[in-house]
Amino acid sequence: MSHKENQEKAELSIYEQSLKAARAKGGEARRNVARLSGDARPFDRPDILITAEGGNRIIGIEHFRVDHHIGKGKKAESKSARFSSDAERFRKQHEDAACRDALAEEAYRGFGDLISRAIREQSNACVDDIRTSLDAGLFGKDGRGHAFKLDAYRENITQIDANADIRLGFLIEIHTDLRQWFLNDGFKETKVSPGQFPISCEAYELLKKASAQVDWILLAFCPLYGDEVRDAAIIRCCNGMFETSAARQGIVQTPYLGLGKETPFGRQDRQGEVEFGVGNDGVDYLIENTSGQMEAIELFNNAISGAAEALNLARKGKPFAATTSVQLAYDIAKDSLKHKNGNVGPQDVLKSIGGMDPSEKTARMQNWRKRWPADSV
């Protein structure tokens, strides 16, 4: 199978998985799957054509990938896609020896280097990199994003059927790992799972801007590595429906509170050195941590100010995502400040926590650690 055929197969798989995930959610998502129903096949610019029953309506879908781990060049190329390719090449290289239980030291060291590389790429990523990747795919720094090619896509479809009712859309495959963040949606607190992306305010605005130019936006949420779609949204954009259709599927603007939003929290200038030991029961790896140390006062001040923002958002019933330190400060202070008149400021949070009985504060922290064990955060 040629590279192009493999790519077409992968794009159709993402599309079909997205429809399946959306259909299972019911409601608006399920209704929009029905609206997109038809015969889907690969095409060249746009990537997928869907011919509706009766054949008069043709929906052209252009696919592109958005990543949490990206290079810093103009194209914001995917580091996670490159890592997946390198890891698969490594697997094929050593697969035969592994089956014979005859792996050489080179293989063990190479696997450790892959682990260290993955740690560094995660440490050097921030939430805003997802927005950067999305912007590059939709618009691009030099106006070469997919949003500027829609007229060409429409013209290409016209060439095969000049009388068709042509609709256009984007299939955006989003790969993320935000497991260090908490999501507060107004009803409950949960850890963000790999592949889950509560849409940041900045990313939402980009999607809203693009929605004015297309009829559909399909969001396929995937973990960093692999091609499994864990969740999806099928958003109608025609007639100004984007915000309503998105909200019905839980796609709303989510502020991110804490360090690690705009710049990496644990940046590593170099990849950590690897040591390993092979025993009868497995292989033990020791990976050097090359992240710089965060100033304790900066972390504390950020937690307090973030908790104040969180309290104000929660009182308005608005969702937010928070780092561990912000979430902890918010959870400790929220009961004593929930009835405060007016906006909550950092000094209010500081006074609430500082004035709390030491035994109560200790009990709250212990309960928090039981609820969110260290291995879960």
GROMACS .gro file of C-alpha atoms in nm:
model
  377
    1MET     CA    1   0.000   0.000   0.000
    2SER     CA    2   0.141   0.340  -0.101
    3HIS     CA    3   0.200   0.628   0.142
    4LYS     CA    4  -0.097   0.815  -0.006
    5GLU     CA    5  -0.325   0.514   0.035
    6ASN     CA    6  -0.214   0.472   0.397
    7GLN     CA    7  -0.283   0.839   0.462
    8GLU     CA    8  -0.628   0.819   0.304
    9LYS     CA    9  -0.709   0.511   0.509
   10ALA     CA   10  -0.597   0.687   0.829
   11GLU     CA   11  -0.807   0.998   0.752
   12LEU     CA   12  -1.118   0.791   0.685
   13SER     CA   13  -1.057   0.600   1.007
   14ILE     CA   14  -1.044   0.923   1.210
   15TYR     CA   15  -1.363   1.041   1.039
   16GLU     CA   16  -1.549   0.714   1.103
   17GLN     CA   17  -1.429   0.693   1.465
   18SER     CA   18  -1.545   1.051   1.519
   19LEU     CA   19  -1.894   0.973   1.392
   20LYS     CA   20  -1.910   0.663   1.612
   21ALA     CA   21  -1.802   0.854   1.925
   22ALA     CA   22  -2.043   1.140   1.853
   23ARG     CA   23  -2.333   0.905   1.779
   24ALA     CA   24  -2.285   0.735   2.116
   25LYS     CA   25  -2.322   1.069   2.297
   26GLY     CA   26  -2.673   1.125   2.167
   27GLY     CA   27  -2.843   1.466   2.151
   28GLU     CA   28  -2.696   1.731   1.923
   29ALA     CA   29  -2.395   1.514   1.840
   30ARG     CA   30  -2.612   1.224   1.725
   31ARG     CA   31  -2.840   1.452   1.523
   32ASN     CA   32  -2.540   1.603   1.346
   33VAL     CA   33  -2.404   1.259   1.261
   34ALA     CA   34  -2.736   1.192   1.086
   35ARG     CA   35  -2.704   1.523   0.899
   36LEU     CA   36  -2.360   1.413   0.775
   37SER     CA   37  -2.474   1.067   0.670
   38GLY     CA   38  -2.378   0.954   0.322
   39ASP     CA   39  -2.114   0.775   0.122
   40ALA     CA   40  -1.767   0.890   0.236
   41ARG     CA   41  -1.464   0.842   0.012
   42PRO     CA   42  -1.111   0.981  -0.017
   43PHE     CA   43  -1.055   1.284  -0.239
   44ASP     CA   44  -0.772   1.523  -0.313
   45ARG     CA   45  -0.826   1.874  -0.175
   46PRO     CA   46  -1.042   1.835   0.029
   47ASP     CA   47  -0.946   1.502   0.185
   48ILE     CA   48  -1.292   1.342   0.215
   49LEU     CA   49  -1.611   1.372   0.009
   50ILE     CA   50  -1.947   1.273   0.154
   51THR     CA   51  -2.225   1.223  -0.098
   52ALA     CA   52  -2.564   1.246   0.068
   53GLU     CA   53  -2.852   1.018  -0.019
   54GLY     CA   54  -2.994   1.121  -0.354
   55GLY     CA   55  -2.655   1.252  -0.464
   56ASN     CA   56  -2.740   1.624  -0.486
   57ARG     CA   57  -2.552   1.736  -0.174
   58ILE     CA   58  -2.176   1.688  -0.146
   59ILE     CA   59  -1.990   1.769   0.175
   60GLY     CA   60  -1.615   1.823   0.144
   61ILE     CA   61  -1.412   1.765   0.460
   62GLU     CA   62  -1.051   1.877   0.498
   63HIS     CA   63  -0.855   1.695   0.768
   64PHE     CA   64  -0.556   1.821   0.965
   65ARG     CA   65  -0.384   1.739   1.291
   66VAL     CA   66  -0.338   1.960   1.599
   67ASP     CA   67  -0.082   1.874   1.866
   68HIS     CA   68   0.010   1.951   2.224
   69HIS     CA   69   0.379   1.875   2.151
   70ILE     CA   70   0.501   2.092   1.862
   71GLY     CA   71   0.818   2.232   1.713
   72LYS     CA   72   0.881   2.603   1.739
   73GLY     CA   73   0.905   2.665   1.362
   74LYS     CA   74   0.654   2.847   1.143
   75LYS     CA   75   0.458   2.529   1.068
   76ALA     CA   76   0.438   2.416   1.434
   77GLU     CA   77   0.514   2.061   1.324
   78SER     CA   78   0.400   1.773   1.545
   79LYS     CA   79   0.663   1.629   1.778
   80SER     CA   80   0.425   1.357   1.895
   81ALA     CA   81   0.366   1.233   1.538
   82ARG     CA   82   0.743   1.219   1.482
   83PHE     CA   83   0.790   1.040   1.815
   84SER     CA   84   0.525   0.780   1.721
   85SER     CA   85   0.700   0.718   1.390
   86ASP     CA   86   1.041   0.680   1.557
   87ALA     CA   87   0.898   0.451   1.826
   88GLU     CA   88   0.735   0.229   1.563
   89ARG     CA   89   1.064   0.211   1.372
   90PHE     CA   90   1.241   0.112   1.696
   91ARG     CA   91   0.979  -0.157   1.764
   92LYS     CA   92   1.022  -0.312   1.420
   93GLN     CA   93   1.400  -0.301   1.452
   94HIS     CA   94   1.402  -0.501   1.777
   95GLU     CA   95   1.083  -0.706   1.745
   96ASP     CA   96   1.252  -1.026   1.631
   97ALA     CA   97   1.512  -1.018   1.910
   98ALA     CA   98   1.239  -0.947   2.169
   99CYS     CA   99   1.041  -1.252   2.052
  100ARG     CA  100   1.356  -1.462   2.099
  101ASP     CA  101   1.422  -1.304   2.441
  102ALA     CA  102   1.758  -1.193   2.305
  103LEU     CA  103   1.751  -0.814   2.329
  104ALA     CA  104   2.095  -0.652   2.324
  105GLU     CA  105   2.205  -0.374   2.559
  106GLU     CA  106   2.160  -0.130   2.269
  107ALA     CA  107   1.786  -0.205   2.265
  108TYR     CA  108   1.743  -0.145   2.639
  109ARG     CA  109   1.936   0.181   2.617
  110GLY     CA  110   1.742   0.290   2.310
  111PHE     CA  111   1.412   0.230   2.486
  112GLY     CA  112   1.532   0.432   2.785
  113ASP     CA  113   1.627   0.716   2.550
  114LEU     CA  114   1.275   0.711   2.407
  115ILE     CA  115   1.132   0.738   2.760
  116SER     CA  116   1.362   1.029   2.840
  117ARG     CA  117   1.272   1.201   2.513
  118ALA     CA  118   0.898   1.165   2.585
  119ILE     CA  119   0.950   1.317   2.932
  120ARG     CA  120   1.139   1.612   2.788
  121GLU     CA  121   0.879   1.680   2.519
  122GLN     CA  122   0.602   1.673   2.780
  123SER     CA  123   0.804   1.903   3.009
  124ASN     CA  124   0.859   2.151   2.725
  125ALA     CA  125   0.492   2.171   2.625
  126CYS     CA  126   0.227   2.411   2.751
  127VAL     CA  127  -0.147   2.449   2.698
  128ASP     CA  128  -0.100   2.741   2.459
  129ASP     CA  129   0.099   2.517   2.222
  130ILE     CA  130  -0.234   2.353   2.132
  131ARG     CA  131  -0.370   2.693   2.032
  132THR     CA  132  -0.054   2.761   1.830
  133SER     CA  133  -0.090   2.432   1.645
  134LEU     CA  134  -0.460   2.497   1.576
  135ASP     CA  135  -0.383   2.847   1.447
  136ALA     CA  136  -0.115   2.707   1.213
  137GLY     CA  137  -0.361   2.453   1.074
  138LEU     CA  138  -0.652   2.693   1.029
  139PHE     CA  139  -0.483   3.017   0.929
  140GLY     CA  140  -0.103   2.992   0.942
  141LYS     CA  141   0.144   3.270   1.009
  142ASP     CA  142   0.178   3.337   0.635
  143GLY     CA  143  -0.184   3.290   0.534
  144ARG     CA  144  -0.131   2.935   0.414
  145GLY     CA  145  -0.369   2.761   0.652
  146HIS     CA  146  -0.662   2.550   0.538
  147ALA     CA  147  -0.913   2.831   0.586
  148PHE     CA  148  -0.754   3.014   0.293
  149LYS     CA  149  -0.792   2.712   0.062
  150LEU     CA  150  -1.168   2.672   0.089
  151ASP     CA  151  -1.240   2.836  -0.246
  152ALA     CA  152  -1.001   2.593  -0.414
  153TYR     CA  153  -1.169   2.300  -0.238
  154ARG     CA  154  -1.510   2.418  -0.357
  155GLU     CA  155  -1.383   2.459  -0.713
  156ASN     CA  156  -1.239   2.107  -0.714
  157ILE     CA  157  -1.575   1.961  -0.609
  158THR     CA  158  -1.751   2.170  -0.875
  159GLN     CA  159  -1.534   2.000  -1.136
  160ILE     CA  160  -1.697   1.665  -1.059
  161ASP     CA  161  -2.053   1.796  -1.019
  162ALA     CA  162  -2.130   2.154  -1.119
  163ASN     CA  163  -2.490   2.126  -0.997
  164ALA     CA  164  -2.424   1.985  -0.651
  165ASP     CA  165  -2.521   2.161  -0.328
  166ILE     CA  166  -2.168   2.191  -0.189
  167ARG     CA  167  -2.095   2.217   0.184
  168LEU     CA  168  -1.748   2.235   0.341
  169GLY     CA  169  -1.601   2.146   0.678
  170PHE     CA  170  -1.290   2.068   0.880
  171LEU     CA  171  -1.201   1.743   1.057
  172ILE     CA  172  -0.954   1.850   1.327
  173GLU     CA  173  -0.764   1.566   1.495
  174ILE     CA  174  -0.647   1.699   1.835
  175HIS     CA  175  -0.373   1.510   2.026
  176THR     CA  176  -0.319   1.616   2.388
  177ASP     CA  177  -0.200   1.503   2.731
  178LEU     CA  178  -0.321   1.740   3.003
  179ARG     CA  179  -0.336   1.488   3.286
  180GLN     CA  180  -0.173   1.736   3.528
  181TRP     CA  181  -0.481   1.958   3.507
  182PHE     CA  182  -0.815   1.946   3.690
  183LEU     CA  183  -1.144   2.029   3.518
  184ASN     CA  184  -1.418   2.204   3.718
  185ASP     CA  185  -1.734   2.219   3.509
  186GLY     CA  186  -1.976   2.368   3.762
  187PHE     CA  187  -2.098   2.029   3.879
  188LYS     CA  188  -1.791   1.824   3.969
  189GLU     CA  189  -1.412   1.814   3.973
  190THR     CA  190  -1.226   1.559   3.759
  191LYS     CA  191  -0.873   1.498   3.643
  192VAL     CA  192  -0.826   1.571   3.273
  193SER     CA  193  -0.748   1.241   3.101
  194PRO     CA  194  -0.505   1.188   2.810
  195GLY     CA  195  -0.682   1.285   2.490
  196GLN     CA  196  -0.928   1.515   2.667
  197PHE     CA  197  -0.906   1.885   2.582
  198PRO     CA  198  -1.139   2.128   2.759
  199ILE     CA  199  -1.129   2.394   2.487
  200SER     CA  200  -0.921   2.689   2.603
  201CYS     CA  201  -1.062   3.038   2.547
  202GLU     CA  202  -0.795   3.111   2.287
  203ALA     CA  203  -0.858   2.789   2.091
  204TYR     CA  204  -1.234   2.848   2.109
  205GLU     CA  205  -1.197   3.190   1.949
  206LEU     CA  206  -1.000   3.038   1.660
  207LEU     CA  207  -1.269   2.776   1.603
  208LYS     CA  208  -1.540   3.043   1.617
  209LYS     CA  209  -1.350   3.252   1.361
  210ALA     CA  210  -1.315   2.954   1.128
  211SER     CA  211  -1.682   2.861   1.171
  212ALA     CA  212  -1.785   3.168   0.972
  213GLN     CA  213  -1.629   3.011   0.662
  214VAL     CA  214  -1.748   2.649   0.683
  215ASP     CA  215  -2.065   2.450   0.742
  216TRP     CA  216  -1.914   2.188   0.974
  217ILE     CA  217  -1.633   2.150   1.225
  218LEU     CA  218  -1.559   1.796   1.345
  219LEU     CA  219  -1.334   1.769   1.651
  220ALA     CA  220  -1.165   1.432   1.713
  221PHE     CA  221  -1.001   1.416   2.058
  222CYS     CA  222  -0.706   1.172   2.077
  223PRO     CA  223  -0.420   1.094   2.318
  224LEU     CA  224  -0.071   1.208   2.222
  225TYR     CA  225   0.032   0.883   2.057
  226GLY     CA  226  -0.172   0.657   1.835
  227ASP     CA  227  -0.486   0.715   1.630
  228GLU     CA  228  -0.763   0.628   1.877
  229VAL     CA  229  -1.048   0.880   1.891
  230ARG     CA  230  -1.166   0.893   2.254
  231ASP     CA  231  -1.427   1.164   2.213
  232ALA     CA  232  -1.568   1.378   1.935
  233ALA     CA  233  -1.791   1.676   1.863
  234ILE     CA  234  -1.975   1.738   1.535
  235ILE     CA  235  -2.048   2.111   1.526
  236ARG     CA  236  -2.291   2.281   1.289
  237CYS     CA  237  -2.162   2.618   1.174
  238CYS     CA  238  -2.410   2.734   0.908
  239ASN     CA  239  -2.647   3.023   0.992
  240GLY     CA  240  -2.442   3.123   1.296
  241MET     CA  241  -2.507   2.793   1.474
  242PHE     CA  242  -2.151   2.733   1.596
  243GLU     CA  243  -2.182   2.852   1.958
  244THR     CA  244  -2.522   2.688   2.012
  245SER     CA  245  -2.426   2.357   1.850
  246ALA     CA  246  -2.092   2.351   2.036
  247ALA     CA  247  -2.248   2.431   2.375
  248ARG     CA  248  -2.503   2.151   2.334
  249GLN     CA  249  -2.206   1.913   2.317
  250GLY     CA  250  -2.017   2.060   2.610
  251ILE     CA  251  -1.777   2.262   2.395
  252VAL     CA  252  -1.741   2.595   2.576
  253GLN     CA  253  -1.462   2.839   2.657
  254THR     CA  254  -1.253   2.706   2.946
  255PRO     CA  255  -1.004   2.937   3.124
  256TYR     CA  256  -0.681   2.765   3.235
  257LEU     CA  257  -0.551   2.879   3.575
  258GLY     CA  258  -0.196   2.820   3.692
  259LEU     CA  259   0.159   2.785   3.568
  260GLY     CA  260   0.199   2.588   3.248
  261LYS     CA  261  -0.061   2.765   3.039
  262GLU     CA  262   0.150   3.002   2.829
  263THR     CA  263   0.498   2.869   2.905
  264PRO     CA  264   0.616   2.519   3.003
  265PHE     CA  265   0.604   2.450   3.375
  266GLY     CA  266   0.906   2.215   3.385
  267ARG     CA  267   1.115   2.314   3.083
  268GLN     CA  268   1.415   2.091   3.013
  269ASP     CA  269   1.702   2.242   2.814
  270ARG     CA  270   1.845   1.897   2.755
  271GLN     CA  271   1.724   1.541   2.762
  272GLY     CA  272   1.794   1.351   3.085
  273GLU     CA  273   2.066   1.087   3.102
  274VAL     CA  274   1.945   0.728   3.136
  275GLU     CA  275   2.063   0.445   3.361
  276PHE     CA  276   1.906   0.099   3.359
  277GLY     CA  277   1.940  -0.243   3.514
  278VAL     CA  278   1.815  -0.569   3.367
  279GLY     CA  279   1.685  -0.820   3.621
  280ASN     CA  280   1.494  -1.146   3.617
  281ASP     CA  281   1.163  -0.968   3.670
  282GLY     CA  282   1.211  -0.678   3.429
  283VAL     CA  283   1.413  -0.367   3.356
  284ASP     CA  284   1.452  -0.075   3.596
  285TYR     CA  285   1.517   0.270   3.450
  286LEU     CA  286   1.648   0.582   3.623
  287ILE     CA  287   1.589   0.899   3.419
  288GLU     CA  288   1.770   1.222   3.512
  289ASN     CA  289   1.535   1.514   3.578
  290THR     CA  290   1.680   1.820   3.404
  291SER     CA  291   1.387   2.054   3.473
  292GLY     CA  292   1.474   2.380   3.644
  293GLN     CA  293   1.354   2.428   4.000
  294MET     CA  294   1.048   2.649   4.044
  295GLU     CA  295   1.077   2.927   4.302
  296ALA     CA  296   0.850   2.831   4.594
  297ILE     CA  297   0.723   3.188   4.638
  298GLU     CA  298   0.627   3.211   4.270
  299LEU     CA  299   0.437   2.881   4.290
  300PHE     CA  300   0.261   2.992   4.610
  301ASN     CA  301   0.161   3.333   4.475
  302ASN     CA  302   0.034   3.175   4.154
  303ALA     CA  303  -0.173   2.924   4.351
  304ILE     CA  304  -0.335   3.199   4.558
  305SER     CA  305  -0.416   3.427   4.263
  306GLY     CA  306  -0.537   3.129   4.058
  307ALA     CA  307  -0.763   3.015   4.341
  308ALA     CA  308  -0.920   3.362   4.356
  309GLU     CA  309  -0.997   3.347   3.982
  310ALA     CA  310  -1.135   2.996   4.027
  311LEU     CA  311  -1.369   3.108   4.306
  312ASN     CA  312  -1.505   3.394   4.095
  313LEU     CA  313  -1.565   3.165   3.799
  314ALA     CA  314  -1.728   2.896   4.015
  315ARG     CA  315  -1.968   3.146   4.170
  316LYS     CA  316  -2.083   3.236   3.818
  317GLY     CA  317  -2.124   2.870   3.725
  318LYS     CA  318  -1.840   2.895   3.472
  319PRO     CA  319  -1.601   2.606   3.401
  320PHE     CA  320  -1.224   2.627   3.448
  321ALA     CA  321  -0.916   2.409   3.441
  322ALA     CA  322  -0.660   2.434   3.721
  323THR     CA  323  -0.314   2.307   3.807
  324THR     CA  324  -0.263   2.095   4.119
  325SER     CA  325  -0.148   2.390   4.331
  326VAL     CA  326  -0.437   2.612   4.221
  327GLN     CA  327  -0.690   2.332   4.271
  328LEU     CA  328  -0.561   2.260   4.622
  329ALA     CA  329  -0.579   2.626   4.728
  330TYR     CA  330  -0.925   2.659   4.574
  331ASP     CA  331  -1.060   2.347   4.747
  332ILE     CA  332  -0.926   2.454   5.087
  333ALA     CA  333  -1.062   2.809   5.067
  334LYS     CA  334  -1.390   2.770   4.879
  335ASP     CA  335  -1.618   2.686   5.173
  336SER     CA  336  -1.520   2.989   5.378
  337LEU     CA  337  -1.547   3.230   5.082
  338LYS     CA  338  -1.855   3.103   4.900
  339HIS     CA  339  -2.082   3.364   5.063
  340LYS     CA  340  -1.846   3.661   5.031
  341ASN     CA  341  -2.000   3.966   4.867
  342GLY     CA  342  -1.830   4.090   4.552
  343ASN     CA  343  -1.532   3.945   4.371
  344VAL     CA  344  -1.280   3.734   4.558
  345GLY     CA  345  -0.924   3.863   4.546
  346PRO     CA  346  -0.590   3.695   4.626
  347GLN     CA  347  -0.584   3.865   4.968
  348ASP     CA  348  -0.919   3.705   5.051
  349VAL     CA  349  -0.784   3.360   4.970
  350LEU     CA  350  -0.466   3.426   5.166
  351LYS     CA  351  -0.665   3.549   5.467
  352SER     CA  352  -0.900   3.250   5.448
  353ILE     CA  353  -0.622   2.992   5.442
  354GLY     CA  354  -0.393   3.179   5.682
  355GLY     CA  355  -0.669   3.233   5.936
  356MET     CA  356  -0.792   2.876   5.933
  357ASP     CA  357  -0.743   2.664   6.245
  358PRO     CA  358  -0.423   2.459   6.187
  359SER     CA  359  -0.597   2.130   6.265
  360GLU     CA  360  -0.876   2.206   6.020
  361LYS     CA  361  -0.628   2.308   5.753
  362THR     CA  362  -0.430   1.987   5.807
  363ALA     CA  363  -0.747   1.777   5.791
  364ARG     CA  364  -0.854   1.945   5.465
  365MET     CA  365  -0.516   1.882   5.307
  366GLN     CA  366  -0.512   1.519   5.420
  367ASN     CA  367  -0.860   1.463   5.281
  368TRP     CA  368  -0.753   1.625   4.956
  369ARG     CA  369  -0.450   1.393   4.928
  370LYS     CA  370  -0.673   1.090   4.990
  371ARG     CA  371  -0.909   1.204   4.718
  372TRP     CA  372  -0.626   1.282   4.475
  373PRO     CA  373  -0.332   1.049   4.554
  374ALA     CA  374   0.011   1.157   4.438
  375ASP     CA  375   0.015   0.896   4.159
  376SER     CA  376  -0.304   1.047   4.016
  377VAL     CA  377  -0.169   1.400   3.993
   0.00000   0.00000   0.00000
